[in-house]
Coordinates of C-alpha atoms and ligand atoms in Angstrom, one line a residue:
X1 CA 25.7 11.1 18.2
X2 CA 24.5 14.6 19.2
X3 CA 22.0 14.2 22.0
X4 CA 19.5 16.8 23.3
X5 CA 16.6 17.2 25.6
X6 CA 13.7 19.4 24.4
X7 CA 11.7 21.5 26.8
X8 CA 9.3 24.4 26.9
X9 CA 9.5 27.3 29.4
X10 CA 7.8 30.7 29.7
X11 CA 10.4 32.7 31.5
X12 CA 13.7 33.9 30.2
X13 CA 16.7 32.0 31.5
X14 CA 19.9 33.1 33.2
X15 CA 22.4 33.2 30.4
X16 CA 26.0 32.2 30.6
X17 CA 28.9 31.4 28.3
X18 CA 27.6 27.9 27.5
X19 CA 24.2 29.3 26.3
X20 CA 22.9 30.6 23.0
X21 CA 19.7 32.5 22.5
X22 CA 18.2 32.1 19.0
X23 CA 16.2 35.0 17.7
X24 CA 14.5 35.3 14.3
X25 CA 14.9 38.3 12.1
X26 CA 12.1 40.6 10.9
X27 CA 12.7 42.4 7.7
X28 CA 9.9 44.9 7.3
X29 CA 10.4 46.9 4.2
X30 CA 13.5 45.0 3.4
X31 CA 15.3 46.4 6.4
X32 CA 16.2 44.2 9.3
X33 CA 14.5 45.5 12.4
X34 CA 15.4 45.3 16.0
X35 CA 12.5 43.4 17.6
X36 CA 11.4 43.1 21.2
X37 CA 13.3 39.9 21.9
X38 CA 16.6 41.6 20.8
X39 CA 15.9 44.7 22.9
X40 CA 15.5 42.5 26.0
X41 CA 19.0 41.1 25.2
X42 CA 20.5 44.5 25.2
X43 CA 20.6 45.1 21.5
X44 CA 19.4 48.6 20.8
X45 CA 18.2 50.4 17.7
X46 CA 21.7 51.8 17.3
X47 CA 22.9 48.4 16.1
X48 CA 22.7 47.9 12.4
X49 CA 22.0 44.2 11.9
X50 CA 22.9 44.3 8.2
X51 CA 26.3 45.7 9.0
X52 CA 26.7 42.8 11.5
X53 CA 26.3 40.5 8.5
X54 CA 22.8 39.3 9.3
X55 CA 20.6 38.1 6.5
X56 CA 17.0 37.0 6.7
X57 CA 17.5 34.1 4.3
X58 CA 17.1 30.3 4.5
X59 CA 20.2 28.8 6.2
X60 CA 21.6 32.2 7.3
X61 CA 22.9 32.2 10.8
X62 CA 24.7 35.2 12.4
X63 CA 26.3 35.0 15.9
X64 CA 26.8 38.2 18.0
X65 CA 27.9 38.6 21.6
X66 CA 25.1 38.4 24.2
X67 CA 24.7 39.1 28.0
X68 CA 27.0 37.3 30.5
X69 CA 29.2 35.7 27.8
X70 CA 26.3 34.1 26.0
X71 CA 25.8 34.2 22.2
X72 CA 22.9 35.7 20.4
X73 CA 22.0 33.8 17.2
X74 CA 20.2 35.7 14.5
X75 CA 18.3 33.1 12.5
X76 CA 17.1 33.8 9.0
X77 CA 14.3 32.2 7.0
X78 CA 11.7 31.9 9.7
X79 CA 8.2 32.7 8.2
X80 CA 5.3 32.9 10.5
X81 CA 2.4 30.7 9.2
X82 CA 4.7 28.6 6.9
X83 CA 5.3 25.2 8.6
X84 CA 7.9 24.0 6.1
X85 CA 9.9 27.2 6.5
X86 CA 9.6 27.0 10.3
X87 CA 10.8 23.4 10.3
X88 CA 13.6 24.2 8.0
X89 CA 14.7 27.3 10.1
X90 CA 14.6 25.1 13.2
X91 CA 16.8 22.6 11.4
X92 CA 19.3 25.3 10.4
X93 CA 19.6 26.2 14.1
X94 CA 19.9 22.6 15.2
X95 CA 22.6 21.9 12.6
X96 CA 24.7 25.0 13.5
X97 CA 24.7 25.2 17.3
X98 CA 26.3 22.0 18.6
X99 CA 28.9 23.9 20.7
X100 CA 26.4 25.1 23.3
X101 CA 25.1 23.3 26.4
X102 CA 21.9 25.3 26.5
X103 CA 19.9 26.6 23.6
X104 CA 17.0 29.0 24.2
X105 CA 14.7 29.5 21.2
X106 CA 13.3 33.0 21.8
X107 CA 11.0 32.8 18.8
X108 CA 7.3 33.7 18.8
X109 CA 5.3 30.9 17.4
X110 CA 1.6 31.4 16.8
X111 CA 0.3 28.0 18.0
X112 CA 1.3 24.5 19.0
X113 CA 1.7 23.3 15.4
X114 CA 4.3 26.0 14.7
X115 CA 6.0 25.2 17.9
X116 CA 6.1 21.5 17.0
X117 CA 7.5 22.3 13.5
X118 CA 10.3 24.5 14.9
X119 CA 11.3 21.9 17.5
X120 CA 11.0 19.0 15.1
X121 CA 13.3 20.8 12.7
X122 CA 15.8 21.5 15.5
X123 CA 15.8 17.9 16.7
X124 CA 16.1 16.4 13.3
X125 CA 18.9 18.9 12.3
X126 CA 20.8 18.5 15.6
X127 CA 22.8 15.4 14.5
X128 CA 26.3 14.2 14.0
X129 CA 27.8 10.8 13.2
X130 CA 30.8 10.4 15.3
X131 CA 30.9 6.6 15.9
X132 CA 34.1 6.3 14.0
X133 CA 35.9 9.4 15.2
X134 CA 38.2 8.7 18.1
X135 CA 37.2 10.4 21.4
X136 CA 34.3 12.3 19.9
X137 CA 31.3 10.3 20.9
X138 CA 30.9 11.3 24.5
X139 CA 29.4 14.8 24.3
X140 CA 26.9 15.7 27.0
X141 CA 23.3 16.2 26.0
X142 CA 22.2 19.7 25.0
X143 CA 19.2 21.3 26.6
X144 CA 17.0 23.0 24.1
X145 CA 14.2 25.2 25.5
X146 CA 11.5 26.9 23.5
X147 CA 10.5 30.1 25.2
X148 CA 6.8 30.5 24.8
X149 CA 3.6 31.2 26.8
X150 CA 1.7 28.6 24.8
X151 CA 0.7 25.4 26.4
X152 CA 2.5 22.5 24.6
X153 CA 1.2 19.0 25.3
X154 CA 3.7 16.4 26.5
X155 CA 2.5 14.2 23.6
X156 CA 3.7 16.8 21.1
X157 CA 7.2 16.6 22.6
X158 CA 7.1 12.8 22.6
X159 CA 6.1 12.8 19.0
X160 CA 9.1 15.0 18.1
X161 CA 11.4 12.7 20.0
X162 CA 9.9 9.7 18.1
X163 CA 10.2 11.3 14.7
X164 CA 13.7 12.7 15.2
X165 CA 15.0 9.4 16.6
X166 CA 13.6 7.6 13.6
X167 CA 15.4 10.0 11.2
X168 CA 18.7 9.8 13.3
X169 CA 18.6 6.0 13.5
X170 CA 18.2 5.9 9.8
X171 CA 21.2 8.1 9.2
X172 CA 23.2 6.1 11.7
X173 CA 22.5 2.8 9.9
X174 CA 23.1 4.3 6.5
X175 CA 26.4 5.9 7.6
X176 CA 27.8 2.6 9.0
X177 CA 30.5 1.3 6.7
X178 CA 29.9 -2.0 4.9
X179 CA 32.7 -3.8 6.8
X180 CA 30.5 -3.5 9.8
X181 CA 27.0 -3.5 8.3
X182 CA 26.1 -6.6 6.2
X183 CA 22.9 -8.6 6.2
X184 CA 23.6 -10.5 9.4
X185 CA 24.8 -7.5 11.4
X186 CA 21.9 -5.5 10.0
X187 CA 19.6 -8.1 11.6
X188 CA 21.4 -7.5 14.9
X189 CA 20.8 -3.7 14.5
X190 CA 17.1 -4.4 13.8
X191 CA 16.9 -6.4 17.0
X192 CA 18.5 -3.6 19.0
X193 CA 16.3 -0.9 17.5
X194 CA 12.9 -2.7 17.9
X195 CA 13.5 -3.2 21.6
X196 CA 10.5 -2.0 23.6
X197 CA 8.3 -1.5 20.5
X198 CA 5.3 -3.8 19.9
X199 CA 6.8 -5.4 16.8
X200 CA 7.1 -9.0 15.6
X201 CA 10.3 -9.7 13.8
X202 CA 10.8 -12.7 11.5
X203 CA 14.1 -13.4 9.8
X204 CA 14.5 -15.6 6.8
X205 CA 18.1 -16.8 6.5
X206 CA 19.8 -18.1 3.4
X207 CA 18.4 -21.7 3.8
X208 CA 14.9 -20.5 4.2
X209 CA 15.3 -18.1 1.3
X210 CA 16.5 -20.9 -0.9
X211 CA 13.7 -23.3 0.1
X212 CA 11.1 -20.5 -0.1
X213 CA 11.9 -19.6 -3.7
X214 CA 13.5 -16.2 -3.0
X215 CA 15.7 -16.4 -6.1
X216 CA 16.3 -12.7 -6.2
X217 CA 17.9 -12.4 -2.8
X218 CA 19.7 -15.7 -3.2
X219 CA 21.0 -14.7 -6.7
X220 CA 22.2 -11.3 -5.6
X221 CA 23.7 -12.5 -2.3
X222 CA 25.5 -15.6 -3.6
X223 CA 28.6 -13.6 -4.7
X224 CA 29.3 -12.6 -1.1
X225 CA 30.6 -14.6 1.9
X226 CA 27.9 -12.8 3.9
X227 CA 24.6 -14.5 3.1
X228 CA 21.4 -12.6 2.4
X229 CA 18.4 -12.1 4.8
X230 CA 14.8 -11.1 4.5
X231 CA 13.4 -9.4 7.6
X232 CA 9.7 -9.1 8.1
X233 CA 8.6 -6.7 10.9
X234 CA 4.9 -6.5 11.7
X235 CA 2.9 -4.1 13.8
X236 CA -0.7 -5.2 14.4
X237 CA -2.6 -3.0 16.8
X238 CA -6.0 -4.3 17.7
X239 CA -8.8 -2.9 15.7
X240 CA -6.6 -1.6 12.9
X241 CA -8.4 -1.8 9.5
X242 CA -5.9 -0.6 7.0
X243 CA -3.1 -2.9 5.9
X244 CA 0.1 -1.2 4.8
X245 CA 3.2 -2.9 3.4
X246 CA 6.5 -1.2 3.3
X247 CA 9.3 -2.8 1.2
X248 CA 12.9 -1.6 1.4
X249 CA 16.0 -2.2 -0.8
X250 CA 18.8 -3.2 1.6
X251 CA 21.9 -3.8 -0.5
X252 CA 24.5 -3.4 2.3
X253 CA 27.1 -2.8 -0.4
X254 CA 26.7 -2.6 -4.2
X255 CA 29.9 -3.3 -6.1
X256 CA 27.8 -4.0 -9.2
X257 CA 28.7 -7.7 -8.9
X258 CA 30.4 -9.2 -12.0
X259 CA 29.0 -6.2 -14.0
X260 CA 31.4 -4.3 -11.8
X261 CA 31.0 -0.6 -11.1
X262 CA 34.0 1.7 -11.9
X263 CA 35.9 2.9 -8.8
X264 CA 34.3 6.3 -8.6
X265 CA 30.7 5.0 -8.9
X266 CA 31.3 2.3 -6.3
X267 CA 32.4 4.7 -3.6
X268 CA 29.4 5.5 -1.5
X269 CA 27.5 2.3 -2.3
X270 CA 27.2 1.6 1.4
X271 CA 24.2 3.9 1.0
X272 CA 22.4 1.2 -1.1
X273 CA 20.6 -0.1 2.0
X274 CA 18.9 3.2 2.7
X275 CA 15.4 1.9 1.6
X276 CA 15.6 -0.9 4.2
X277 CA 16.8 1.5 6.9
X278 CA 14.0 3.9 6.0
X279 CA 11.1 1.3 6.2
X280 CA 12.6 -0.2 9.4
X281 CA 12.7 3.2 11.2
X282 CA 9.3 4.2 9.9
X283 CA 7.6 1.1 11.2
X284 CA 9.3 1.5 14.6
X285 CA 8.0 5.1 14.8
X286 CA 4.5 4.0 13.6
X287 CA 4.5 1.5 16.5
X288 CA 5.8 4.0 19.0
X289 CA 3.2 6.5 17.9
X290 CA 0.5 3.8 18.2
X291 CA -0.9 4.7 14.8
X292 CA -3.9 2.5 14.1
X293 CA -2.8 0.7 11.0
X294 CA -1.7 -2.9 10.5
X295 CA 1.8 -2.2 9.0
X296 CA 4.4 -4.7 7.8
X297 CA 7.9 -3.8 6.7
X298 CA 10.0 -6.1 4.5
X299 CA 13.8 -5.6 4.5
X300 CA 15.5 -7.1 1.5
X301 CA 19.1 -7.5 2.6
X302 CA 22.0 -8.7 0.5
X303 CA 25.6 -7.7 -0.4
X304 CA 26.3 -7.5 -4.1
X305 CA 29.8 -8.8 -4.6
X306 CA 31.8 -10.2 -7.6
X307 CA 33.3 -13.7 -7.0
X308 CA 33.5 -17.2 -8.2
X309 CA 30.1 -17.9 -6.7
X310 CA 28.5 -14.7 -8.0
X311 CA 25.5 -14.7 -10.5
X312 CA 26.9 -14.2 -14.0
X313 CA 25.4 -11.9 -16.6
X314 CA 23.1 -14.2 -18.6
X315 CA 22.2 -16.4 -15.7
X316 CA 18.5 -17.0 -15.1
X317 CA 16.9 -16.9 -11.7
X318 CA 13.4 -17.6 -10.5
X319 CA 11.9 -15.2 -7.9
X320 CA 9.2 -15.7 -5.2
X321 CA 6.1 -15.1 -7.4
X322 CA 7.4 -17.7 -9.9
X323 CA 8.6 -15.4 -12.7
X324 CA 12.0 -16.1 -14.3
X325 CA 14.5 -13.4 -14.9
X326 CA 17.5 -13.3 -17.1
X327 CA 20.1 -11.2 -15.2
X328 CA 21.6 -9.3 -18.1
X329 CA 23.3 -6.8 -15.7
X330 CA 24.2 -7.9 -12.2
X331 CA 24.4 -4.2 -11.2
X332 CA 20.6 -3.9 -11.6
X333 CA 20.4 -6.0 -8.4
X334 CA 17.9 -3.8 -6.4
X335 CA 15.0 -4.8 -8.6
X336 CA 15.9 -8.5 -8.1
X337 CA 15.8 -8.4 -4.3
X338 CA 12.7 -6.2 -4.4
X339 CA 11.0 -8.7 -6.8
X340 CA 11.1 -11.1 -3.9
X341 CA 10.1 -8.5 -1.3
X342 CA 7.2 -7.2 -3.3
X343 CA 6.0 -10.7 -4.1
X344 CA 6.0 -11.7 -0.4
X345 CA 4.3 -8.4 0.6
X346 CA 1.6 -9.1 -2.0
X347 CA 0.9 -12.5 -0.5
X348 CA -0.7 -10.8 2.6
X349 CA -3.1 -8.8 0.4
X350 CA -2.3 -5.4 1.8
X351 CA -4.4 -2.3 1.0
X352 CA -1.3 -0.4 -0.1
X353 CA 2.3 -1.3 -0.9
X354 CA 5.1 1.4 -0.8
X355 CA 8.6 0.4 -1.7
X356 CA 11.6 2.6 -1.1
X357 CA 14.9 2.1 -2.9
X358 CA 18.1 3.7 -4.1
X359 CA 17.3 2.0 -7.3
X360 CA 18.8 3.9 -10.2
X361 CA 21.5 6.3 -11.0
X362 CA 19.0 7.7 -13.6
X363 CA 16.9 9.0 -10.7
X364 CA 19.7 11.2 -9.6
X365 CA 20.4 12.4 -13.1
X366 CA 16.8 13.3 -13.6
X367 CA 15.8 14.8 -10.3
X368 CA 19.0 15.7 -8.4
X369 CA 19.7 15.2 -4.7
X370 CA 16.5 16.7 -3.2
X371 CA 13.6 15.1 -5.0
X372 CA 12.6 11.5 -4.9
X373 CA 11.1 9.9 -8.0
X374 CA 7.6 8.7 -7.3
X375 CA 5.9 6.1 -9.6
X376 CA 3.1 3.7 -9.4
X377 CA -0.7 3.6 -9.5
X378 CA -2.5 7.0 -9.6
X379 CA -4.3 6.5 -6.3
X380 CA -1.3 5.2 -4.4
X381 CA 0.9 7.9 -5.8
X382 CA -1.5 10.6 -4.7
X383 CA -1.5 9.1 -1.2
X384 CA 2.3 9.3 -1.0
X385 CA 2.3 12.8 -2.4
X386 CA -0.2 14.0 0.2
X387 CA 1.9 12.3 3.0
X388 CA 5.2 13.8 1.6
X389 CA 3.6 17.2 1.6
X390 CA 2.5 16.8 5.3
X391 CA 6.1 15.8 6.2
X392 CA 7.6 18.6 4.1
X393 CA 9.6 16.1 2.0
X394 CA 10.0 16.4 -1.8
X395 CA 8.8 13.8 -4.3
X396 CA 8.0 14.1 -8.0
X397 CA 5.5 12.0 -9.8
X398 CA 7.2 10.4 -12.9
X399 CA 5.4 8.5 -15.6
X400 CA 5.6 4.8 -16.4
X401 CA 5.7 4.7 -20.3
X402 CA 4.2 1.4 -21.5
X403 CA 6.6 1.1 -24.4
X404 CA 9.5 0.4 -22.0
X405 CA 7.8 -2.9 -21.1
X406 CA 8.8 -4.5 -24.4
X407 CA 12.5 -3.7 -23.7
X408 CA 12.2 -6.1 -20.8
X409 CA 11.4 -9.1 -23.0
X410 CA 14.0 -11.8 -22.7
X411 CA 14.9 -14.4 -25.3
X412 CA 15.1 -17.1 -22.7
X413 CA 13.2 -16.1 -19.6
X414 CA 10.0 -14.2 -18.6
X415 CA 11.9 -11.0 -18.2
X416 CA 15.4 -9.5 -18.3
X417 CA 16.4 -7.1 -15.5
X418 CA 18.1 -4.5 -17.8
X419 CA 18.2 -3.6 -21.5
X420 CA 22.0 -3.5 -21.9
X421 CA 23.1 -0.6 -24.1
X422 CA 19.9 1.3 -23.6
X423 CA 19.8 3.8 -20.7
X424 CA 16.8 5.8 -21.8
X425 CA 14.3 6.3 -19.0
X426 CA 16.3 4.2 -16.6
X427 CA 14.3 5.3 -13.5
X428 CA 11.0 4.5 -15.3
X429 CA 12.3 1.2 -16.5
X430 CA 13.0 0.3 -12.9
X431 CA 9.5 1.0 -11.9
X432 CA 7.9 -0.9 -14.8
X433 CA 10.1 -3.9 -13.8
X434 CA 9.0 -3.8 -10.2
X435 CA 5.3 -3.6 -11.2
X436 CA 5.6 -7.2 -12.4
X437 CA 5.8 -8.4 -8.8
X438 CA 2.8 -6.6 -7.4
X439 CA 0.1 -9.2 -6.8
X440 CA -3.7 -9.1 -7.0
X441 CA -6.0 -7.6 -4.4
X442 CA -7.3 -11.0 -3.5
X443 CA -7.0 -14.6 -4.7
X444 CA -9.8 -14.1 -7.2
X445 CA -9.5 -10.4 -8.0
X446 CA -8.3 -9.2 -11.4
X447 CA -7.1 -5.9 -9.9
X448 CA -3.6 -5.4 -8.6
X449 CA -2.8 -4.1 -5.1
X450 CA -2.4 -0.3 -5.0
X451 CA 1.4 0.3 -5.2
X452 CA 3.8 3.2 -5.2
X453 CA 7.6 3.2 -5.7
X454 CA 10.0 5.8 -4.3
X455 CA 13.4 5.9 -6.0
X456 CA 15.6 7.8 -3.6
X457 CA 19.0 7.2 -5.2
X458 CA 19.6 11.0 -5.2
X459 CA 18.1 12.3 -1.9
X460 CA 19.3 9.3 0.3
X461 CA 22.7 11.0 0.3
X462 CA 23.3 14.8 0.6
X463 CA 26.7 15.0 -1.1
X464 CA 26.7 18.8 -0.8
X465 CA 26.9 20.8 2.4
X466 CA 24.1 20.7 5.0
X467 CA 20.9 22.7 4.6
X468 CA 17.9 23.2 6.8
X469 CA 17.5 20.0 8.9
X470 CA 19.5 17.9 6.4
X471 CA 23.2 17.4 7.3
X472 CA 25.9 16.4 4.8
X473 CA 25.8 12.7 4.2
X474 CA 22.9 10.4 4.9
X475 CA 19.7 12.5 4.9
X476 CA 17.2 10.2 6.6
X477 CA 14.6 11.6 4.2
X478 CA 11.2 9.9 3.6
X479 CA 11.0 8.2 7.0
X480 CA 8.6 10.9 8.0
X481 CA 6.7 10.5 4.7
X482 CA 6.1 6.8 5.4
X483 CA 5.0 7.7 8.9
X484 CA 2.5 10.2 7.5
X485 CA 1.2 7.6 5.1
X486 CA 0.4 5.4 8.0
X487 CA -1.2 8.3 9.9
X488 CA -3.3 9.5 7.0
X489 CA -4.7 6.0 6.4
X490 CA -5.3 5.1 10.1
X491 CA -8.9 4.1 10.8
Ligands
BES501 N1 22.6 1.2 -6.4 C1 22.5 1.6 -7.8 C2 21.8 2.9 -8.1 C3 22.5 4.1 -7.5 C4 23.4 4.8 -8.3 C5 22.2 4.6 -6.3 C6 24.0 6.0 -7.9 C7 22.8 5.8 -5.8 C8 23.7 6.4 -6.6 C9 21.8 0.5 -8.6 O1 21.9 -0.8 -8.1 C10 22.4 0.4 -9.9 O2 23.6 0.2 -10.0 N2 21.6 0.7 -10.9 C11 22.0 0.7 -12.3 C12 20.9 0.0 -13.1 C13 21.4 -0.3 -14.6 C14 22.5 -1.3 -14.6 C15 20.2 -0.7 -15.3 C16 22.3 2.1 -12.7 O3 21.5 3.0 -12.3 O4 23.2 2.3 -13.4
ZN502 ZN1 23.6 -1.9 -8.7
ZN503 ZN1 22.1 -1.0 -6.0

């Protein structure tokens, strides 16, 4: 794990061979100009930055020799006034400079918000997962200093620490291989991570799940020797008025079950618990930031394995809200565990339910690896879009075509979990299925609880190379969107 300590200073440091100074490029009239910061570092107008290979583009980093053995880093893509570009450029720096003990960001920011975006990007981007690399996990912490005359509140730096830890802890959990991370050990990780936060954790084990009517979790988990768990984590600050429920798909490994996945599609299915890791770390951050909302996270944890005790295609299960489901495809397991999670979340009558899931391969086909598919009620979807925008994360509103509902009719049960042989609108089908488990606003209301569904099958995993503050591998995306949802609804 790459560690760092973020600071702010107004005076230029004494540079040495362990330090790097990061300077942004100006390209007035499409020509890279030597700015004041560079002149102070001994770069004169005789230097031609273009010939040195510098480019003022997103993700462009050029290193040149600096004073006393230090390195000057020419960072592209910084745009004054554009917070997303600033966060992204900070991330590019954070991702690329792990070799240095001290980093000085010699970048003029206009105000505290820009400073925060730059440092947030750096902190989120400065990450590596070395837990399984021999001898690599004992690197000393890096000192990161923003050089500015602005006054930066300590709370701003604390907030950056909270946000970046939430993203890093999500990536760490998602990256853990499934031989070490399974429902029970996930619960141990939850207990470690919530330490010190004002959160109440309740764990339902396989016995409680069976007696409580959680047939989705039981049905998916019963093919594995590692039994399922449902973890409820509650944050209830006094005086909070808004009740937010976050539900996460936590399949610690998805083989497909008896509807077994082919080898190439199975690889990487340790990522199938990203939704649970996301809601977990979001609620921890919400508590640490003391956001005034009553928030509850529900982690639906199971391992989807084929075995003599596994659910068979054609079996019928009954989930928490009483509906029966014919399991036509055991690989459509996420919607079964979420059926239980959404039903339980509804029982507390929250003002908003948001679920996060690596639900369908169709999501990735439709939107690629950078956009989440967002579905649900208009008002809830708009809240999530607004929050995603504040966080600088990408989500695209997808429709829920009513005609897909009829494809869910089963000959034997209330519903079937997949229409075998029909893949049309697979992501949308998933959302329409989940809608069946959203309860009413109150015992005697006819309206359903506002609900939004984020299908993150694509963006959970960055299978390309790193960009901005996103490394290769687990992205940790949408944790900050969930935190923003809480912040935007705090009252
Ligand atoms: N975990 C997968 C979805 C997935 C696929 C996530 C690729 C990330 C990358 C999910 O459980 C699944 O297998 N869904 C099926 C549903 C189908 C059987 C209706 C799918 O998308 O093929
Ligand atoms: Zn599956
Ligand atoms: Zn799955």
